[in-house]
Tab-separated table of C-alpha atoms in Angstrom:
chain	number	residue	atom	x	y	z
A	1	UNK	CA	105.817	48.008	-2.989
A	2	UNK	CA	106.174	45.820	-6.094
A	3	UNK	CA	103.258	46.788	-8.359
A	4	UNK	CA	103.443	43.538	-10.312
A	5	UNK	CA	102.844	41.496	-7.187
A	6	UNK	CA	100.058	43.809	-6.168
A	7	UNK	CA	98.344	43.631	-9.547
A	8	UNK	CA	98.439	39.819	-9.581
A	9	UNK	CA	97.084	39.750	-5.993
A	10	UNK	CA	94.391	42.277	-6.844
A	11	UNK	CA	93.137	40.272	-9.867
A	12	UNK	CA	93.260	37.086	-7.819
A	13	UNK	CA	91.410	38.557	-4.834
A	14	UNK	CA	88.725	40.292	-6.890
A	15	UNK	CA	88.269	37.153	-9.030
A	16	UNK	CA	87.830	35.051	-5.839
A	17	UNK	CA	85.391	37.668	-4.446
A	18	UNK	CA	83.151	37.390	-7.423
A	19	UNK	CA	83.279	33.575	-7.674
A	20	UNK	CA	84.495	31.585	-4.726
A	21	UNK	CA	83.723	33.650	-1.582
A	22	UNK	CA	79.955	32.973	-1.672
A	23	UNK	CA	80.780	29.500	-0.428
A	24	UNK	CA	81.104	31.178	3.010
A	25	UNK	CA	77.815	33.130	2.627
A	26	UNK	CA	75.465	33.213	5.604
A	27	UNK	CA	72.170	34.307	4.226
A	28	UNK	CA	73.057	37.266	1.937
A	29	UNK	CA	76.226	38.103	3.875
A	30	UNK	CA	79.361	37.122	2.015
A	31	UNK	CA	82.885	37.886	3.324
A	32	UNK	CA	85.164	39.788	0.936
A	33	UNK	CA	88.858	39.420	0.314
A	34	UNK	CA	89.423	42.703	-1.385
A	35	UNK	CA	89.099	44.847	1.788
A	36	UNK	CA	91.595	42.503	3.498
A	37	UNK	CA	94.173	43.074	0.722
A	38	UNK	CA	93.530	46.830	0.799
A	39	UNK	CA	93.975	46.914	4.566
A	40	UNK	CA	97.142	44.803	4.336
A	41	UNK	CA	98.601	47.221	1.827
A	42	UNK	CA	97.439	50.198	3.824
A	43	UNK	CA	99.313	48.889	6.849
A	44	UNK	CA	102.690	48.505	5.133
A	45	UNK	CA	103.049	50.550	1.932
A	46	UNK	CA	104.041	54.197	1.582
A	47	UNK	CA	101.227	56.702	1.962
A	48	UNK	CA	100.722	57.612	-1.747
A	49	UNK	CA	101.195	54.054	-2.845
A	50	UNK	CA	98.352	53.043	-0.566
A	51	UNK	CA	96.094	55.618	-2.130
A	52	UNK	CA	96.834	54.428	-5.593
A	53	UNK	CA	96.431	50.779	-4.645
A	54	UNK	CA	93.099	51.369	-2.989
A	55	UNK	CA	91.800	53.446	-5.914
A	56	UNK	CA	92.819	50.517	-8.268
A	57	UNK	CA	91.172	47.899	-6.051
A	58	UNK	CA	87.959	49.972	-5.805
A	59	UNK	CA	87.999	50.498	-9.609
A	60	UNK	CA	88.299	46.807	-10.235
A	61	UNK	CA	85.267	46.205	-8.016
A	62	UNK	CA	83.421	49.005	-9.863
A	63	UNK	CA	83.952	47.098	-13.054
A	64	UNK	CA	82.277	43.928	-11.705
A	65	UNK	CA	78.683	43.104	-12.783
A	66	UNK	CA	76.739	46.354	-11.948
A	67	UNK	CA	73.216	47.168	-10.839
A	68	UNK	CA	70.571	46.899	-13.618
A	69	UNK	CA	68.330	49.757	-14.647
A	70	UNK	CA	65.117	50.123	-16.490
A	71	UNK	CA	64.801	47.982	-19.611
A	72	UNK	CA	67.582	45.719	-18.288
A	73	UNK	CA	70.254	48.327	-19.013
A	74	UNK	CA	73.487	47.664	-17.092
A	75	UNK	CA	74.447	50.642	-14.931
A	76	UNK	CA	78.214	50.404	-14.978
A	77	UNK	CA	79.859	53.326	-13.178
A	78	UNK	CA	83.486	53.794	-12.397
A	79	UNK	CA	83.838	55.662	-9.171
A	80	UNK	CA	81.802	54.671	-6.068
A	81	UNK	CA	83.915	51.815	-4.819
A	82	UNK	CA	87.122	53.452	-5.961
A	83	UNK	CA	86.256	56.573	-3.931
A	84	UNK	CA	85.024	54.393	-1.026
A	85	UNK	CA	88.322	52.573	-0.902
A	86	UNK	CA	90.161	55.831	-1.168
A	87	UNK	CA	88.222	57.244	1.711
A	88	UNK	CA	88.775	54.167	3.816
A	89	UNK	CA	92.478	54.167	3.061
A	90	UNK	CA	92.739	57.746	4.232
A	91	UNK	CA	90.940	56.742	7.383
A	92	UNK	CA	93.438	53.931	8.103
A	93	UNK	CA	96.621	55.865	7.262
A	94	UNK	CA	96.642	57.938	10.490
A	95	UNK	CA	95.637	54.896	12.479
A	96	UNK	CA	98.441	52.586	11.265
A	97	UNK	CA	101.028	54.319	13.415
A	98	UNK	CA	98.971	53.543	16.519
A	99	UNK	CA	98.297	49.850	16.061
A	100	UNK	CA	100.282	46.847	17.057
A	101	UNK	CA	100.678	45.130	13.691
A	102	UNK	CA	102.123	41.900	15.159
A	103	UNK	CA	98.801	41.112	16.684
A	104	UNK	CA	96.790	38.852	14.376
A	105	UNK	CA	93.592	40.699	15.309
A	106	UNK	CA	94.893	43.989	14.072
A	107	UNK	CA	94.242	43.215	10.380
A	108	UNK	CA	90.878	41.771	11.233
A	109	UNK	CA	89.709	44.901	13.208
A	110	UNK	CA	91.098	47.269	10.625
A	111	UNK	CA	89.521	45.290	7.780
A	112	UNK	CA	86.102	45.725	9.453
A	113	UNK	CA	86.756	49.440	9.832
A	114	UNK	CA	87.986	49.762	6.230
A	115	UNK	CA	84.978	47.894	4.816
A	116	UNK	CA	82.482	49.958	6.852
A	117	UNK	CA	84.132	53.201	5.793
A	118	UNK	CA	84.182	52.213	2.152
A	119	UNK	CA	80.566	51.143	2.225
A	120	UNK	CA	79.515	54.491	3.629
A	121	UNK	CA	80.816	56.274	0.565
A	122	UNK	CA	79.421	53.643	-1.815
A	123	UNK	CA	75.999	53.792	-0.258
A	124	UNK	CA	76.052	57.635	-0.265
A	125	UNK	CA	76.946	57.837	-3.968
A	126	UNK	CA	74.379	55.203	-5.027
A	127	UNK	CA	71.724	56.850	-2.821
A	128	UNK	CA	72.365	60.128	-4.569
A	129	UNK	CA	72.370	58.412	-7.989
A	130	UNK	CA	69.050	56.644	-7.208
A	131	UNK	CA	67.394	60.084	-7.476
A	132	UNK	CA	68.427	60.311	-11.127
A	133	UNK	CA	65.518	59.761	-13.614
A	134	UNK	CA	67.130	56.650	-15.186
A	135	UNK	CA	68.366	55.149	-11.853
A	136	UNK	CA	68.717	51.418	-11.544
A	137	UNK	CA	67.282	49.370	-8.667
A	138	UNK	CA	70.068	49.883	-6.073
A	139	UNK	CA	70.833	47.672	-3.053
A	140	UNK	CA	68.580	44.918	-4.358
A	141	UNK	CA	65.501	47.055	-3.592
A	142	UNK	CA	66.500	47.661	0.014
A	143	UNK	CA	66.668	51.054	1.666
A	144	UNK	CA	69.985	52.837	2.097
A	145	UNK	CA	69.822	52.266	5.880
A	146	UNK	CA	69.257	48.532	5.552
A	147	UNK	CA	72.042	48.381	3.026
A	148	UNK	CA	74.372	50.046	5.518
A	149	UNK	CA	73.311	47.395	8.097
A	150	UNK	CA	74.029	44.663	5.610
A	151	UNK	CA	77.364	46.189	4.722
A	152	UNK	CA	78.309	46.320	8.380
A	153	UNK	CA	77.562	42.637	8.713
A	154	UNK	CA	79.571	41.976	5.603
A	155	UNK	CA	82.430	43.967	7.050
A	156	UNK	CA	82.335	41.776	10.150
A	157	UNK	CA	82.404	38.624	7.958
A	158	UNK	CA	85.338	40.079	6.057
A	159	UNK	CA	87.045	40.795	9.376
A	160	UNK	CA	86.578	37.160	10.417
A	161	UNK	CA	88.079	36.063	7.126
A	162	UNK	CA	90.972	38.456	7.625
A	163	UNK	CA	92.418	36.338	10.434
A	164	UNK	CA	93.443	33.334	8.261
A	165	UNK	CA	93.934	35.414	5.070
A	166	UNK	CA	96.007	37.950	6.941
A	167	UNK	CA	98.184	35.228	8.399
A	168	UNK	CA	98.891	34.043	4.866
A	169	UNK	CA	99.521	37.625	3.621
A	170	UNK	CA	102.045	38.388	6.332
A	171	UNK	CA	103.920	35.243	5.319
A	172	UNK	CA	104.278	36.740	1.845
A	173	UNK	CA	105.604	40.087	3.032
A	174	UNK	CA	109.189	39.487	1.565
A	175	UNK	CA	107.877	39.223	-2.026
A	176	UNK	CA	105.844	42.497	-1.752
A	177	UNK	CA	108.950	44.607	-1.390
A	178	UNK	CA	107.514	46.900	1.271
A	179	UNK	CA	110.137	49.392	2.381
A	180	UNK	CA	109.165	49.216	6.056
A	181	UNK	CA	110.803	47.947	9.169
A	182	UNK	CA	110.546	44.162	9.327
A	183	UNK	CA	109.675	44.206	12.954
A	184	UNK	CA	106.570	46.316	12.357
A	185	UNK	CA	104.884	43.475	10.573
A	186	UNK	CA	106.614	40.809	12.578
A	187	UNK	CA	105.858	37.113	12.511
A	188	UNK	CA	102.600	35.664	13.710
B	1	UNK	CA	112.530	61.031	-10.753
B	2	UNK	CA	109.930	58.457	-11.647
B	3	UNK	CA	109.728	57.431	-8.041
B	4	UNK	CA	109.082	61.016	-7.017
B	5	UNK	CA	106.224	61.264	-9.494
B	6	UNK	CA	104.705	58.082	-8.099
B	7	UNK	CA	104.922	59.507	-4.558
B	8	UNK	CA	103.455	62.903	-5.573
B	9	UNK	CA	99.977	63.510	-4.214
B	10	UNK	CA	98.855	65.744	-7.076
B	11	UNK	CA	98.046	62.931	-9.559
B	12	UNK	CA	96.056	61.187	-6.800
B	13	UNK	CA	94.010	64.315	-6.233
B	14	UNK	CA	93.322	64.713	-9.952
B	15	UNK	CA	92.323	61.043	-10.257
B	16	UNK	CA	89.972	61.323	-7.256
B	17	UNK	CA	88.440	64.460	-8.755
B	18	UNK	CA	87.932	62.637	-12.047
B	19	UNK	CA	86.349	59.645	-10.323
B	20	UNK	CA	84.075	62.020	-8.433
B	21	UNK	CA	82.891	63.495	-11.663
B	22	UNK	CA	82.416	60.009	-13.229
B	23	UNK	CA	80.422	58.928	-10.252
B	24	UNK	CA	77.793	61.495	-10.850
B	25	UNK	CA	77.750	61.745	-14.654
B	26	UNK	CA	74.490	60.681	-16.268
B	27	UNK	CA	74.416	57.173	-17.603
B	28	UNK	CA	74.456	58.137	-21.285
B	29	UNK	CA	77.884	59.682	-20.766
B	30	UNK	CA	79.281	56.433	-19.318
B	31	UNK	CA	78.552	54.092	-22.165
B	32	UNK	CA	82.240	53.269	-22.491
B	33	UNK	CA	82.623	51.955	-18.954
B	34	UNK	CA	80.864	48.728	-19.697
B	35	UNK	CA	83.393	47.996	-22.542
B	36	UNK	CA	86.194	48.507	-20.093
B	37	UNK	CA	84.520	46.215	-17.621
B	38	UNK	CA	84.138	43.544	-20.232
B	39	UNK	CA	87.896	43.797	-21.005
B	40	UNK	CA	88.860	43.775	-17.330
B	41	UNK	CA	86.755	40.719	-16.723
B	42	UNK	CA	88.747	38.681	-19.256
B	43	UNK	CA	91.935	38.152	-17.249
B	44	UNK	CA	89.855	37.387	-14.147
B	45	UNK	CA	87.638	34.841	-15.968
B	46	UNK	CA	89.949	31.811	-15.654
B	47	UNK	CA	90.435	32.427	-11.948
B	48	UNK	CA	86.780	33.099	-11.410
B	49	UNK	CA	85.928	29.899	-13.355
B	50	UNK	CA	88.200	27.879	-11.103
B	51	UNK	CA	86.754	29.636	-8.090
B	52	UNK	CA	83.169	28.767	-9.213
B	53	UNK	CA	84.218	25.087	-9.610
B	54	UNK	CA	85.694	24.899	-6.131
B	55	UNK	CA	82.640	26.745	-4.687
B	56	UNK	CA	80.211	24.329	-6.354
B	57	UNK	CA	82.347	21.406	-5.155
B	58	UNK	CA	82.398	22.629	-1.586
B	59	UNK	CA	78.882	24.037	-1.457
B	60	UNK	CA	76.576	22.935	-4.186
B	61	UNK	CA	73.395	24.868	-4.463
B	62	UNK	CA	69.998	23.510	-3.526
B	63	UNK	CA	69.057	20.912	-6.115
B	64	UNK	CA	66.146	18.533	-5.509
B	65	UNK	CA	67.748	16.070	-7.883
B	66	UNK	CA	71.165	15.888	-6.229
B	67	UNK	CA	72.174	12.346	-5.618
B	68	UNK	CA	69.404	10.993	-7.919
B	69	UNK	CA	70.448	8.403	-10.562
B	70	UNK	CA	71.154	9.899	-13.936
B	71	UNK	CA	68.193	8.185	-15.410
B	72	UNK	CA	65.806	9.942	-12.991
B	73	UNK	CA	67.563	13.199	-13.652
B	74	UNK	CA	67.060	12.793	-17.351
B	75	UNK	CA	63.451	11.745	-16.941
B	76	UNK	CA	62.679	14.682	-14.689
B	77	UNK	CA	64.320	17.056	-17.068
B	78	UNK	CA	62.402	15.612	-19.971
B	79	UNK	CA	59.179	15.780	-17.939
B	80	UNK	CA	59.755	19.428	-17.115
B	81	UNK	CA	60.593	20.172	-20.734
B	82	UNK	CA	57.413	18.492	-22.028
B	83	UNK	CA	55.389	20.155	-19.336
B	84	UNK	CA	56.856	23.546	-20.471
B	85	UNK	CA	55.980	22.727	-24.100
B	86	UNK	CA	52.472	21.749	-23.049
B	87	UNK	CA	51.988	24.865	-20.913
B	88	UNK	CA	53.313	26.991	-23.695
B	89	UNK	CA	50.907	25.447	-26.182
B	90	UNK	CA	47.990	25.867	-23.749
B	91	UNK	CA	48.880	29.493	-23.193
B	92	UNK	CA	49.272	30.097	-26.862
B	93	UNK	CA	45.969	28.482	-27.646
B	94	UNK	CA	44.379	30.591	-25.028
B	95	UNK	CA	45.890	33.647	-26.522
B	96	UNK	CA	44.908	32.691	-29.960
B	97	UNK	CA	41.345	32.109	-28.977
B	98	UNK	CA	41.184	35.721	-27.669
B	99	UNK	CA	42.735	37.005	-30.856
B	100	UNK	CA	40.820	34.871	-33.317
B	101	UNK	CA	39.454	37.821	-35.210
B	102	UNK	CA	42.808	39.458	-35.393
B	103	UNK	CA	44.768	39.337	-38.587
B	104	UNK	CA	47.960	38.500	-36.629
B	105	UNK	CA	46.735	34.984	-36.142
B	106	UNK	CA	48.813	33.577	-38.950
B	107	UNK	CA	51.923	35.405	-37.830
B	108	UNK	CA	51.521	33.995	-34.361
B	109	UNK	CA	51.446	30.463	-35.831
B	110	UNK	CA	54.554	31.246	-37.762
B	111	UNK	CA	56.589	32.481	-34.859
B	112	UNK	CA	56.521	29.285	-32.870
B	113	UNK	CA	59.048	28.881	-30.065
B	114	UNK	CA	62.181	27.669	-31.800
B	115	UNK	CA	65.549	28.644	-30.336
B	116	UNK	CA	69.172	27.734	-30.353
B	117	UNK	CA	70.640	26.628	-27.036
B	118	UNK	CA	74.022	28.040	-26.057
B	119	UNK	CA	75.853	26.697	-22.960
B	120	UNK	CA	77.257	29.420	-20.772
B	121	UNK	CA	79.383	29.500	-17.557
B	122	UNK	CA	78.876	32.087	-14.856
B	123	UNK	CA	82.250	33.814	-14.546
B	124	UNK	CA	81.491	36.668	-12.150
B	125	UNK	CA	79.116	38.212	-9.720
B	126	UNK	CA	78.733	41.669	-8.203
B	127	UNK	CA	80.814	42.475	-5.203
B	128	UNK	CA	77.658	42.560	-3.138
B	129	UNK	CA	77.494	38.776	-3.247
B	130	UNK	CA	74.326	36.842	-3.922
B	131	UNK	CA	72.273	39.412	-5.675
B	132	UNK	CA	72.224	41.382	-8.916
B	133	UNK	CA	73.514	40.542	-12.330
B	134	UNK	CA	76.176	37.896	-13.123
B	135	UNK	CA	78.668	37.848	-15.981
B	136	UNK	CA	78.562	34.941	-18.329
B	137	UNK	CA	81.222	33.805	-20.806
B	138	UNK	CA	79.163	34.107	-24.015
B	139	UNK	CA	78.424	37.297	-25.931
B	140	UNK	CA	77.402	38.596	-29.298
B	141	UNK	CA	80.016	36.453	-31.028
B	142	UNK	CA	77.996	33.406	-29.903
B	143	UNK	CA	74.784	34.942	-31.137
B	144	UNK	CA	73.630	36.171	-27.707
B	145	UNK	CA	71.293	39.208	-27.963
B	146	UNK	CA	69.709	41.516	-25.323
B	147	UNK	CA	66.694	40.007	-23.889
B	148	UNK	CA	67.512	36.317	-24.527
B	149	UNK	CA	66.461	34.036	-21.655
B	150	UNK	CA	68.617	31.733	-19.576
B	151	UNK	CA	67.362	28.372	-18.403
B	152	UNK	CA	68.466	25.493	-16.203
B	153	UNK	CA	67.526	21.881	-16.504
B	154	UNK	CA	65.647	22.636	-19.648
B	155	UNK	CA	62.500	24.272	-18.392
B	156	UNK	CA	63.452	26.328	-15.335
B	157	UNK	CA	63.737	30.078	-16.110
B	158	UNK	CA	66.734	31.627	-14.296
B	159	UNK	CA	67.396	34.978	-16.002
B	160	UNK	CA	67.538	37.277	-18.933
B	161	UNK	CA	70.400	38.868	-20.791
B	162	UNK	CA	70.868	42.604	-20.072
B	163	UNK	CA	71.062	45.175	-22.804
B	164	UNK	CA	74.821	45.584	-22.978
B	165	UNK	CA	76.159	42.480	-24.659
B	166	UNK	CA	79.907	42.297	-25.249
B	167	UNK	CA	81.606	40.260	-27.914
B	168	UNK	CA	82.820	37.613	-25.497
B	169	UNK	CA	80.859	38.175	-22.291
B	170	UNK	CA	77.413	39.478	-21.345
B	171	UNK	CA	75.453	40.219	-18.210
B	172	UNK	CA	72.616	38.078	-17.083
B	173	UNK	CA	69.964	39.434	-14.785
B	174	UNK	CA	68.183	36.929	-12.445
B	175	UNK	CA	64.491	36.528	-13.274
B	176	UNK	CA	63.745	37.432	-9.555
B	177	UNK	CA	65.818	40.609	-9.591
B	178	UNK	CA	63.658	43.690	-8.750
B	179	UNK	CA	65.070	45.415	-11.889
B	180	UNK	CA	63.220	42.873	-14.010
B	181	UNK	CA	59.996	44.097	-12.656
B	182	UNK	CA	56.743	42.261	-12.315
B	183	UNK	CA	56.184	39.103	-14.333
B	184	UNK	CA	52.978	37.919	-15.890
B	185	UNK	CA	52.646	34.280	-15.041
B	186	UNK	CA	50.074	31.486	-14.960
B	187	UNK	CA	49.083	28.520	-12.937
B	188	UNK	CA	48.203	25.572	-15.189
B	189	UNK	CA	45.370	23.552	-13.486
B	190	UNK	CA	45.470	19.858	-14.114
B	191	UNK	CA	42.945	18.364	-16.533
B	192	UNK	CA	39.586	17.364	-15.077
B	193	UNK	CA	36.987	14.916	-16.281
B	194	UNK	CA	35.171	16.717	-19.109
B	195	UNK	CA	37.728	19.443	-19.377
B	196	UNK	CA	41.031	18.256	-20.703
B	197	UNK	CA	42.524	21.754	-20.874
B	198	UNK	CA	41.198	24.043	-18.065
B	199	UNK	CA	41.918	27.753	-18.637
B	200	UNK	CA	45.177	29.037	-17.160
B	201	UNK	CA	44.936	31.044	-13.946
B	202	UNK	CA	46.791	34.304	-14.485
B	203	UNK	CA	49.061	35.801	-11.783
B	204	UNK	CA	51.143	38.890	-11.570
B	205	UNK	CA	54.385	38.097	-9.783
B	206	UNK	CA	56.136	40.829	-7.802
B	207	UNK	CA	59.787	40.189	-6.845
B	208	UNK	CA	60.359	40.318	-3.141
B	209	UNK	CA	63.614	41.240	-1.359
B	210	UNK	CA	64.312	37.670	-0.358
B	211	UNK	CA	64.460	36.389	-3.920
B	212	UNK	CA	60.933	34.971	-3.953
B	213	UNK	CA	57.857	36.377	-5.714
B	214	UNK	CA	54.590	37.511	-4.159
B	215	UNK	CA	51.241	37.233	-5.994
B	216	UNK	CA	47.595	37.547	-5.057
B	217	UNK	CA	44.843	35.317	-6.364
B	218	UNK	CA	41.178	34.572	-5.811
B	219	UNK	CA	40.296	32.486	-2.775
B	220	UNK	CA	38.253	30.140	-4.990
B	221	UNK	CA	41.330	29.007	-6.871
B	222	UNK	CA	42.617	25.562	-6.013
B	223	UNK	CA	46.273	26.233	-5.283
B	224	UNK	CA	48.561	24.340	-3.154
B	225	UNK	CA	52.265	24.518	-2.175
B	226	UNK	CA	54.367	22.708	-4.806
B	227	UNK	CA	52.269	23.908	-7.760
B	228	UNK	CA	54.457	25.138	-10.562
B	229	UNK	CA	54.033	28.677	-11.878
B	230	UNK	CA	54.924	29.263	-15.574
B	231	UNK	CA	55.827	32.435	-17.475
B	232	UNK	CA	53.175	34.054	-19.670
B	233	UNK	CA	54.565	37.435	-20.230
B	234	UNK	CA	54.245	39.137	-23.631
B	235	UNK	CA	57.272	41.288	-22.775
B	236	UNK	CA	59.499	38.224	-22.777
B	237	UNK	CA	60.636	36.275	-25.859
B	238	UNK	CA	58.288	33.703	-27.287
B	239	UNK	CA	60.708	30.947	-26.440
B	240	UNK	CA	60.301	31.602	-22.695
B	241	UNK	CA	56.577	31.128	-22.663
B	242	UNK	CA	55.454	28.254	-20.425
B	243	UNK	CA	58.814	27.996	-18.646
B	244	UNK	CA	58.791	27.370	-14.978
B	245	UNK	CA	59.329	30.508	-12.886
B	246	UNK	CA	59.043	28.747	-9.553
B	247	UNK	CA	56.858	26.726	-7.280
B	248	UNK	CA	54.366	27.887	-4.743
B	249	UNK	CA	55.933	27.756	-1.311
B	250	UNK	CA	53.213	29.341	0.801
B	251	UNK	CA	49.525	30.036	0.497
B	252	UNK	CA	48.063	32.369	3.110
B	253	UNK	CA	44.714	34.194	3.277
B	254	UNK	CA	45.017	37.970	3.158
B	255	UNK	CA	43.681	39.542	6.343
B	256	UNK	CA	42.836	42.829	4.642
B	257	UNK	CA	41.079	41.193	1.704
B	258	UNK	CA	39.277	38.076	2.873
B	259	UNK	CA	38.377	36.912	-0.642
B	260	UNK	CA	41.982	36.941	-1.815
B	261	UNK	CA	44.948	34.672	-1.108
B	262	UNK	CA	48.604	35.760	-0.907
B	263	UNK	CA	50.966	33.374	-2.684
B	264	UNK	CA	54.733	33.114	-2.242
B	265	UNK	CA	56.449	31.689	-5.245
B	266	UNK	CA	60.050	30.529	-4.872
B	267	UNK	CA	62.350	29.746	-7.904
B	268	UNK	CA	63.462	26.156	-7.805
B	269	UNK	CA	67.006	27.146	-8.899
B	270	UNK	CA	68.725	30.376	-7.962
B	271	UNK	CA	71.019	31.833	-10.631
B	272	UNK	CA	73.687	32.719	-8.097
B	273	UNK	CA	74.023	29.092	-7.070
B	274	UNK	CA	74.511	27.794	-10.588
B	275	UNK	CA	77.697	27.103	-12.469
B	276	UNK	CA	76.428	26.505	-15.982
B	277	UNK	CA	73.232	27.623	-17.663
B	278	UNK	CA	71.816	27.514	-21.156
B	279	UNK	CA	70.884	30.637	-23.096
B	280	UNK	CA	67.997	30.314	-25.453
B	281	UNK	CA	69.029	32.332	-28.412
B	282	UNK	CA	66.369	33.305	-30.811
B	283	UNK	CA	67.382	32.011	-34.247
B	284	UNK	CA	68.549	34.602	-36.729
B	285	UNK	CA	65.955	35.379	-39.316
B	286	UNK	CA	66.825	36.098	-42.878
B	287	UNK	CA	64.950	38.745	-44.834
B	288	UNK	CA	62.541	40.179	-42.279
B	289	UNK	CA	65.316	41.508	-39.994
B	290	UNK	CA	63.095	41.753	-36.963
B	291	UNK	CA	65.748	40.408	-34.504
B	292	UNK	CA	65.704	42.696	-31.564
B	293	UNK	CA	62.440	44.300	-32.702
B	294	UNK	CA	60.452	41.605	-30.817
B	295	UNK	CA	62.268	42.453	-27.631
B	296	UNK	CA	61.928	46.178	-27.925
B	297	UNK	CA	58.347	45.842	-28.984
B	298	UNK	CA	57.540	43.667	-25.990
B	299	UNK	CA	59.391	45.933	-23.619
B	300	UNK	CA	57.662	49.178	-24.684
């Protein structure tokens, strides 16, 4: 995989997630592009490259505006999303040999799975952190369970967004430099 | 050789272990992460800026004045601004009356509510979407300090600057975010014959999960949907006093307390739907050096 292409795409997708994607919001549910990119990479890149790429994507999201603690102190932590994405990537890696990647729904379904798996880790870490004495208000004041429900809906929205975005990403496969068999990604 | 290093699993394991430790370190050991976040946000800012423009173009937020002639827009903004000043003066007078014997009276007169407006663009939100803090493209280099307030259309309070202010960017917390806590506010009754300045009706606003505020009041109060609720919180900067927190959306009797009413107050403008806001920066004082002291004093 060409890391330059990936870094540009990562910055672009994260920037769009934090600015543009709320145009598709239904209530508080906003689809996200970053899990789509992570899933796309996880389907095609070598195993260790996938892990690095997902760690980097999660880290970029960790560095987005954080929860706010007591006295309006920002609670910026590097780790929860990076670990969440790492966990989700490791969940997808064994599955990618079993899926039919030419099907346009594959990326959508796996994006849902990826986003749900990542959110499990994120919610777990923040739930543990919320027991710290100087903990911020996490999940906008919701409980961990309702946050998991919200994350599942968000994952579904991201999965829906993955159909058109995935179509576009597959068109760009030649510039990514994946060393995989062309037929595995195929043409939609 | 280098390729083999990239494909080795050992560095990944070490990185994951490091991130695991970072995830559970106490906050005081992670002071440097905010600086890295500010640096990382810079290359994304132009794209996010463009993304915001497109988003606002495709789906503009709820704005009662959308489509109104510019003249009406200016008049409403001016009306709200004057109403804010009037409310602030009434609240200040009320406070001064209760502190008449206090020696701080002269100082209160001196403080006034002067401020320097700084225009700021929202350049990033949290990955969770429409909640939590947002990043704005002004920081300490523009004079922004922790605790400064953000406004829209002159008199509508939308947020407050968080503690960590970078040189070029800073974080803005929506006024209805649960982390801001409860807000002391007031309803300003209209003048009546024989009483040109009725006493303000004090409310304690509690942020709700849906972005609105809940408050209880006495059943005898004359409140109606559409009434403006203004800020009167000593923990907030003086320049924010009298600013509009929101409007009453619902008034319902409380079943468990028949003599009380439950009010639902909804901000007119939601920070996450806005593209540009104005930060009210407290002017720098020379000599007394009390800058942040007001904010810390109010917060304690």
